[in-house]
Amino acid sequence: MADARKSTTALVLEAVQDLHAQEQIVTRETLAQVTGLKLTVIDDRLGVLVDDEKILRVQRGVFVPAALHPPARAMSKTLMPDGMVKLEVGDEVFLLTPREDRMLAGLQAGAAAQFAAIEQGHQSARLNAELANQVRQLAREVATLKQRQDPTQRSLLET
């Protein structure tokens, strides 16, 4: 039984880390969808992971993995007049040739595409929430208008 708990704990932890890395909001429902585990198992494993300080509860029902990396450092990229590129990460300074800059850009292309997809997902979620709110508001207004009408007009609307 301990092996089964360990494997479901590892499965839930991995799902929390993966979803968070993709900048998705991690909830018990999302974890149930991703892992295929029942909500009771998810709740139990989340409790264990919080107690073990492997994940953090940032608000009710929302979790993030405990920080494994140092905090992000300030970064800047400066294009020099001679074509060289100065890349600064924290206190580190790298001078890159134009070819090295292009090679680095190629290495970062996947991360850039992932960033764009994550941003698009966030924007879609915000728009979806706005539209859902507007639909709910319109539904309430229609219900209010129907209640205010006399019975003869109401029967015309319902047909």
PDB file of C-alpha atoms in Angstrom:
ATOM      1  CA  MET A   1       0.000   0.000   0.000  1.00  0.00           C
ATOM      2  CA  ALA A   2       2.874   2.380   0.734  1.00  0.00           C
ATOM      3  CA  ASP A   3       4.186   1.917  -2.830  1.00  0.00           C
ATOM      4  CA  ALA A   4       0.784   2.874  -4.273  1.00  0.00           C
ATOM      5  CA  ARG A   5       0.683   6.007  -2.118  1.00  0.00           C
ATOM      6  CA  LYS A   6       4.219   6.903  -3.081  1.00  0.00           C
ATOM      7  CA  SER A   7       3.444   6.500  -6.772  1.00  0.00           C
ATOM      8  CA  THR A   8       0.246   8.584  -6.591  1.00  0.00           C
ATOM      9  CA  THR A   9       2.097  11.217  -4.564  1.00  0.00           C
ATOM     10  CA  ALA A  10       4.839  11.340  -7.173  1.00  0.00           C
ATOM     11  CA  LEU A  11       2.230  11.462  -9.941  1.00  0.00           C
ATOM     12  CA  VAL A  12       0.422  14.396  -8.328  1.00  0.00           C
ATOM     13  CA  LEU A  13       3.668  16.251  -7.605  1.00  0.00           C
ATOM     14  CA  GLU A  14       4.836  15.803 -11.190  1.00  0.00           C
ATOM     15  CA  ALA A  15       1.473  17.050 -12.492  1.00  0.00           C
ATOM     16  CA  VAL A  16       1.654  20.124 -10.220  1.00  0.00           C
ATOM     17  CA  GLN A  17       5.174  20.875 -11.471  1.00  0.00           C
ATOM     18  CA  ASP A  18       4.267  20.343 -15.140  1.00  0.00           C
ATOM     19  CA  LEU A  19       1.113  22.471 -15.010  1.00  0.00           C
ATOM     20  CA  HIS A  20       2.900  25.237 -13.127  1.00  0.00           C
ATOM     21  CA  ALA A  21       5.807  25.166 -15.620  1.00  0.00           C
ATOM     22  CA  GLN A  22       3.221  25.752 -18.359  1.00  0.00           C
ATOM     23  CA  GLU A  23       1.850  28.641 -16.273  1.00  0.00           C
ATOM     24  CA  GLN A  24      -1.471  26.909 -15.780  1.00  0.00           C
ATOM     25  CA  ILE A  25      -3.511  27.362 -12.606  1.00  0.00           C
ATOM     26  CA  VAL A  26      -3.181  24.167 -10.568  1.00  0.00           C
ATOM     27  CA  THR A  27      -6.433  23.097  -8.902  1.00  0.00           C
ATOM     28  CA  ARG A  28      -7.610  19.750  -7.611  1.00  0.00           C
ATOM     29  CA  GLU A  29     -10.034  19.483 -10.548  1.00  0.00           C
ATOM     30  CA  THR A  30      -7.267  20.167 -13.056  1.00  0.00           C
ATOM     31  CA  LEU A  31      -5.073  17.576 -11.357  1.00  0.00           C
ATOM     32  CA  ALA A  32      -7.893  15.024 -11.497  1.00  0.00           C
ATOM     33  CA  GLN A  33      -8.259  15.655 -15.242  1.00  0.00           C
ATOM     34  CA  VAL A  34      -4.533  15.404 -15.901  1.00  0.00           C
ATOM     35  CA  THR A  35      -3.785  12.392 -13.711  1.00  0.00           C
ATOM     36  CA  GLY A  36      -7.053  10.485 -13.973  1.00  0.00           C
ATOM     37  CA  LEU A  37      -7.085  10.067 -10.180  1.00  0.00           C
ATOM     38  CA  LYS A  38     -10.219  10.504  -8.072  1.00  0.00           C
ATOM     39  CA  LEU A  39     -10.670  13.791  -6.234  1.00  0.00           C
ATOM     40  CA  THR A  40     -10.435  12.040  -2.856  1.00  0.00           C
ATOM     41  CA  VAL A  41      -6.997  10.684  -3.796  1.00  0.00           C
ATOM     42  CA  ILE A  42      -5.944  14.084  -5.168  1.00  0.00           C
ATOM     43  CA  ASP A  43      -7.045  15.808  -1.939  1.00  0.00           C
ATOM     44  CA  ASP A  44      -5.156  13.310   0.195  1.00  0.00           C
ATOM     45  CA  ARG A  45      -1.962  13.566  -1.858  1.00  0.00           C
ATOM     46  CA  LEU A  46      -2.149  17.376  -1.949  1.00  0.00           C
ATOM     47  CA  GLY A  47      -2.356  17.367   1.839  1.00  0.00           C
ATOM     48  CA  VAL A  48       0.726  15.156   2.089  1.00  0.00           C
ATOM     49  CA  LEU A  49       2.665  17.313  -0.389  1.00  0.00           C
ATOM     50  CA  VAL A  50       1.737  20.516   1.483  1.00  0.00           C
ATOM     51  CA  ASP A  51       2.774  18.925   4.792  1.00  0.00           C
ATOM     52  CA  ASP A  52       6.071  17.810   3.228  1.00  0.00           C
ATOM     53  CA  GLU A  53       6.569  21.373   1.903  1.00  0.00           C
ATOM     54  CA  LYS A  54       6.906  20.129  -1.669  1.00  0.00           C
ATOM     55  CA  ILE A  55       4.001  22.294  -2.825  1.00  0.00           C
ATOM     56  CA  LEU A  56       2.465  25.500  -1.512  1.00  0.00           C
ATOM     57  CA  ARG A  57      -1.202  26.452  -1.219  1.00  0.00           C
ATOM     58  CA  VAL A  58      -1.252  30.012  -2.625  1.00  0.00           C
ATOM     59  CA  GLN A  59      -4.973  30.434  -2.094  1.00  0.00           C
ATOM     60  CA  ARG A  60      -7.907  28.184  -1.433  1.00  0.00           C
ATOM     61  CA  GLY A  61      -7.787  25.387  -3.990  1.00  0.00           C
ATOM     62  CA  VAL A  62      -4.743  26.720  -5.893  1.00  0.00           C
ATOM     63  CA  PHE A  63      -1.307  25.138  -5.569  1.00  0.00           C
ATOM     64  CA  VAL A  64       2.227  25.778  -6.816  1.00  0.00           C
ATOM     65  CA  PRO A  65       5.371  23.696  -6.446  1.00  0.00           C
ATOM     66  CA  ALA A  66       7.823  24.817  -3.790  1.00  0.00           C
ATOM     67  CA  ALA A  67      10.620  26.894  -5.314  1.00  0.00           C
ATOM     68  CA  LEU A  68      13.475  24.729  -6.519  1.00  0.00           C
ATOM     69  CA  HIS A  69      15.378  27.468  -8.308  1.00  0.00           C
ATOM     70  CA  PRO A  70      16.867  30.692  -6.999  1.00  0.00           C
ATOM     71  CA  PRO A  71      14.828  33.811  -7.806  1.00  0.00           C
ATOM     72  CA  ALA A  72      15.069  35.072 -11.378  1.00  0.00           C
ATOM     73  CA  ARG A  73      17.760  37.660 -12.001  1.00  0.00           C
ATOM     74  CA  ALA A  74      17.452  40.869 -13.967  1.00  0.00           C
ATOM     75  CA  MET A  75      18.307  40.445 -17.651  1.00  0.00           C
ATOM     76  CA  SER A  76      18.993  42.792 -20.538  1.00  0.00           C
ATOM     77  CA  LYS A  77      20.147  42.548 -24.112  1.00  0.00           C
ATOM     78  CA  THR A  78      21.904  45.463 -25.788  1.00  0.00           C
ATOM     79  CA  LEU A  79      22.637  45.651 -29.502  1.00  0.00           C
ATOM     80  CA  MET A  80      25.982  47.388 -29.918  1.00  0.00           C
ATOM     81  CA  PRO A  81      26.698  49.707 -32.909  1.00  0.00           C
ATOM     82  CA  ASP A  82      29.318  47.297 -34.278  1.00  0.00           C
ATOM     83  CA  GLY A  83      26.836  44.384 -34.386  1.00  0.00           C
ATOM     84  CA  MET A  84      28.010  42.752 -31.159  1.00  0.00           C
ATOM     85  CA  VAL A  85      25.415  41.906 -28.530  1.00  0.00           C
ATOM     86  CA  LYS A  86      25.810  42.497 -24.816  1.00  0.00           C
ATOM     87  CA  LEU A  87      23.741  40.056 -22.786  1.00  0.00           C
ATOM     88  CA  GLU A  88      23.517  40.752 -19.053  1.00  0.00           C
ATOM     89  CA  VAL A  89      22.089  38.218 -16.610  1.00  0.00           C
ATOM     90  CA  GLY A  90      22.362  39.415 -13.039  1.00  0.00           C
ATOM     91  CA  ASP A  91      26.019  40.296 -12.535  1.00  0.00           C
ATOM     92  CA  GLU A  92      27.167  38.201 -15.503  1.00  0.00           C
ATOM     93  CA  VAL A  93      27.940  39.962 -18.794  1.00  0.00           C
ATOM     94  CA  PHE A  94      28.336  38.116 -22.097  1.00  0.00           C
ATOM     95  CA  LEU A  95      29.569  39.703 -25.302  1.00  0.00           C
ATOM     96  CA  LEU A  96      28.215  37.774 -28.263  1.00  0.00           C
ATOM     97  CA  THR A  97      29.081  37.973 -31.918  1.00  0.00           C
ATOM     98  CA  PRO A  98      26.138  38.365 -34.297  1.00  0.00           C
ATOM     99  CA  ARG A  99      26.437  34.686 -35.194  1.00  0.00           C
ATOM    100  CA  GLU A 100      26.454  33.651 -31.520  1.00  0.00           C
ATOM    101  CA  ASP A 101      23.364  35.804 -30.946  1.00  0.00           C
ATOM    102  CA  ARG A 102      21.569  34.057 -33.823  1.00  0.00           C
ATOM    103  CA  MET A 103      22.622  30.651 -32.492  1.00  0.00           C
ATOM    104  CA  LEU A 104      21.332  31.557 -29.020  1.00  0.00           C
ATOM    105  CA  ALA A 105      18.076  32.780 -30.568  1.00  0.00           C
ATOM    106  CA  GLY A 106      17.713  29.405 -32.301  1.00  0.00           C
ATOM    107  CA  LEU A 107      18.206  27.628 -29.002  1.00  0.00           C
ATOM    108  CA  GLN A 108      15.579  29.850 -27.382  1.00  0.00           C
ATOM    109  CA  ALA A 109      13.008  29.488 -30.191  1.00  0.00           C
ATOM    110  CA  GLY A 110      11.172  26.655 -28.455  1.00  0.00           C
ATOM    111  CA  ALA A 111      10.925  28.620 -25.215  1.00  0.00           C
ATOM    112  CA  ALA A 112       9.673  31.648 -27.143  1.00  0.00           C
ATOM    113  CA  ALA A 113       6.978  29.578 -28.857  1.00  0.00           C
ATOM    114  CA  GLN A 114       5.950  28.114 -25.511  1.00  0.00           C
ATOM    115  CA  PHE A 115       5.797  31.609 -23.983  1.00  0.00           C
ATOM    116  CA  ALA A 116       3.587  32.798 -26.854  1.00  0.00           C
ATOM    117  CA  ALA A 117       1.250  29.820 -26.425  1.00  0.00           C
ATOM    118  CA  ILE A 118       1.014  30.412 -22.672  1.00  0.00           C
ATOM    119  CA  GLU A 119       0.227  34.105 -23.196  1.00  0.00           C
ATOM    120  CA  GLN A 120      -2.415  33.231 -25.775  1.00  0.00           C
ATOM    121  CA  GLY A 121      -3.958  30.766 -23.322  1.00  0.00           C
ATOM    122  CA  HIS A 122      -4.079  33.428 -20.597  1.00  0.00           C
ATOM    123  CA  GLN A 123      -5.697  35.934 -22.957  1.00  0.00           C
ATOM    124  CA  SER A 124      -8.231  33.341 -24.103  1.00  0.00           C
ATOM    125  CA  ALA A 125      -9.110  32.503 -20.506  1.00  0.00           C
ATOM    126  CA  ARG A 126      -9.602  36.196 -19.669  1.00  0.00           C
ATOM    127  CA  LEU A 127     -11.800  36.741 -22.734  1.00  0.00           C
ATOM    128  CA  ASN A 128     -13.774  33.599 -21.974  1.00  0.00           C
ATOM    129  CA  ALA A 129     -14.402  34.773 -18.403  1.00  0.00           C
ATOM    130  CA  GLU A 130     -15.496  38.216 -19.649  1.00  0.00           C
ATOM    131  CA  LEU A 131     -17.892  36.686 -22.180  1.00  0.00           C
ATOM    132  CA  ALA A 132     -19.303  34.296 -19.588  1.00  0.00           C
ATOM    133  CA  ASN A 133     -19.964  37.225 -17.238  1.00  0.00           C
ATOM    134  CA  GLN A 134     -21.668  39.178 -20.000  1.00  0.00           C
ATOM    135  CA  VAL A 135     -23.848  36.194 -20.949  1.00  0.00           C
ATOM    136  CA  ARG A 136     -24.864  35.717 -17.291  1.00  0.00           C
ATOM    137  CA  GLN A 137     -25.688  39.423 -16.996  1.00  0.00           C
ATOM    138  CA  LEU A 138     -27.760  39.360 -20.195  1.00  0.00           C
ATOM    139  CA  ALA A 139     -29.586  36.234 -19.018  1.00  0.00           C
ATOM    140  CA  ARG A 140     -30.486  38.002 -15.749  1.00  0.00           C
ATOM    141  CA  GLU A 141     -31.687  41.068 -17.648  1.00  0.00           C
ATOM    142  CA  VAL A 142     -33.842  38.945 -19.971  1.00  0.00           C
ATOM    143  CA  ALA A 143     -35.317  37.097 -16.978  1.00  0.00           C
ATOM    144  CA  THR A 144     -36.100  40.429 -15.295  1.00  0.00           C
ATOM    145  CA  LEU A 145     -37.762  41.761 -18.463  1.00  0.00           C
ATOM    146  CA  LYS A 146     -39.855  38.601 -18.791  1.00  0.00           C
ATOM    147  CA  GLN A 147     -41.064  38.959 -15.218  1.00  0.00           C
ATOM    148  CA  ARG A 148     -42.107  42.595 -15.791  1.00  0.00           C
ATOM    149  CA  GLN A 149     -44.179  41.881 -18.907  1.00  0.00           C
ATOM    150  CA  ASP A 150     -47.886  41.167 -18.778  1.00  0.00           C
ATOM    151  CA  PRO A 151     -49.050  37.590 -19.532  1.00  0.00           C
ATOM    152  CA  THR A 152     -50.178  38.325 -23.109  1.00  0.00           C
ATOM    153  CA  GLN A 153     -46.763  39.697 -24.146  1.00  0.00           C
ATOM    154  CA  ARG A 154     -44.963  36.912 -22.295  1.00  0.00           C
ATOM    155  CA  SER A 155     -46.802  34.238 -24.289  1.00  0.00           C
ATOM    156  CA  LEU A 156     -45.702  35.930 -27.535  1.00  0.00           C
ATOM    157  CA  LEU A 157     -42.038  35.849 -26.412  1.00  0.00           C
ATOM    158  CA  GLU A 158     -42.190  32.192 -25.444  1.00  0.00           C
ATOM    159  CA  THR A 159     -43.499  31.065 -28.850  1.00  0.00           C
TER     160      THR A 159
END
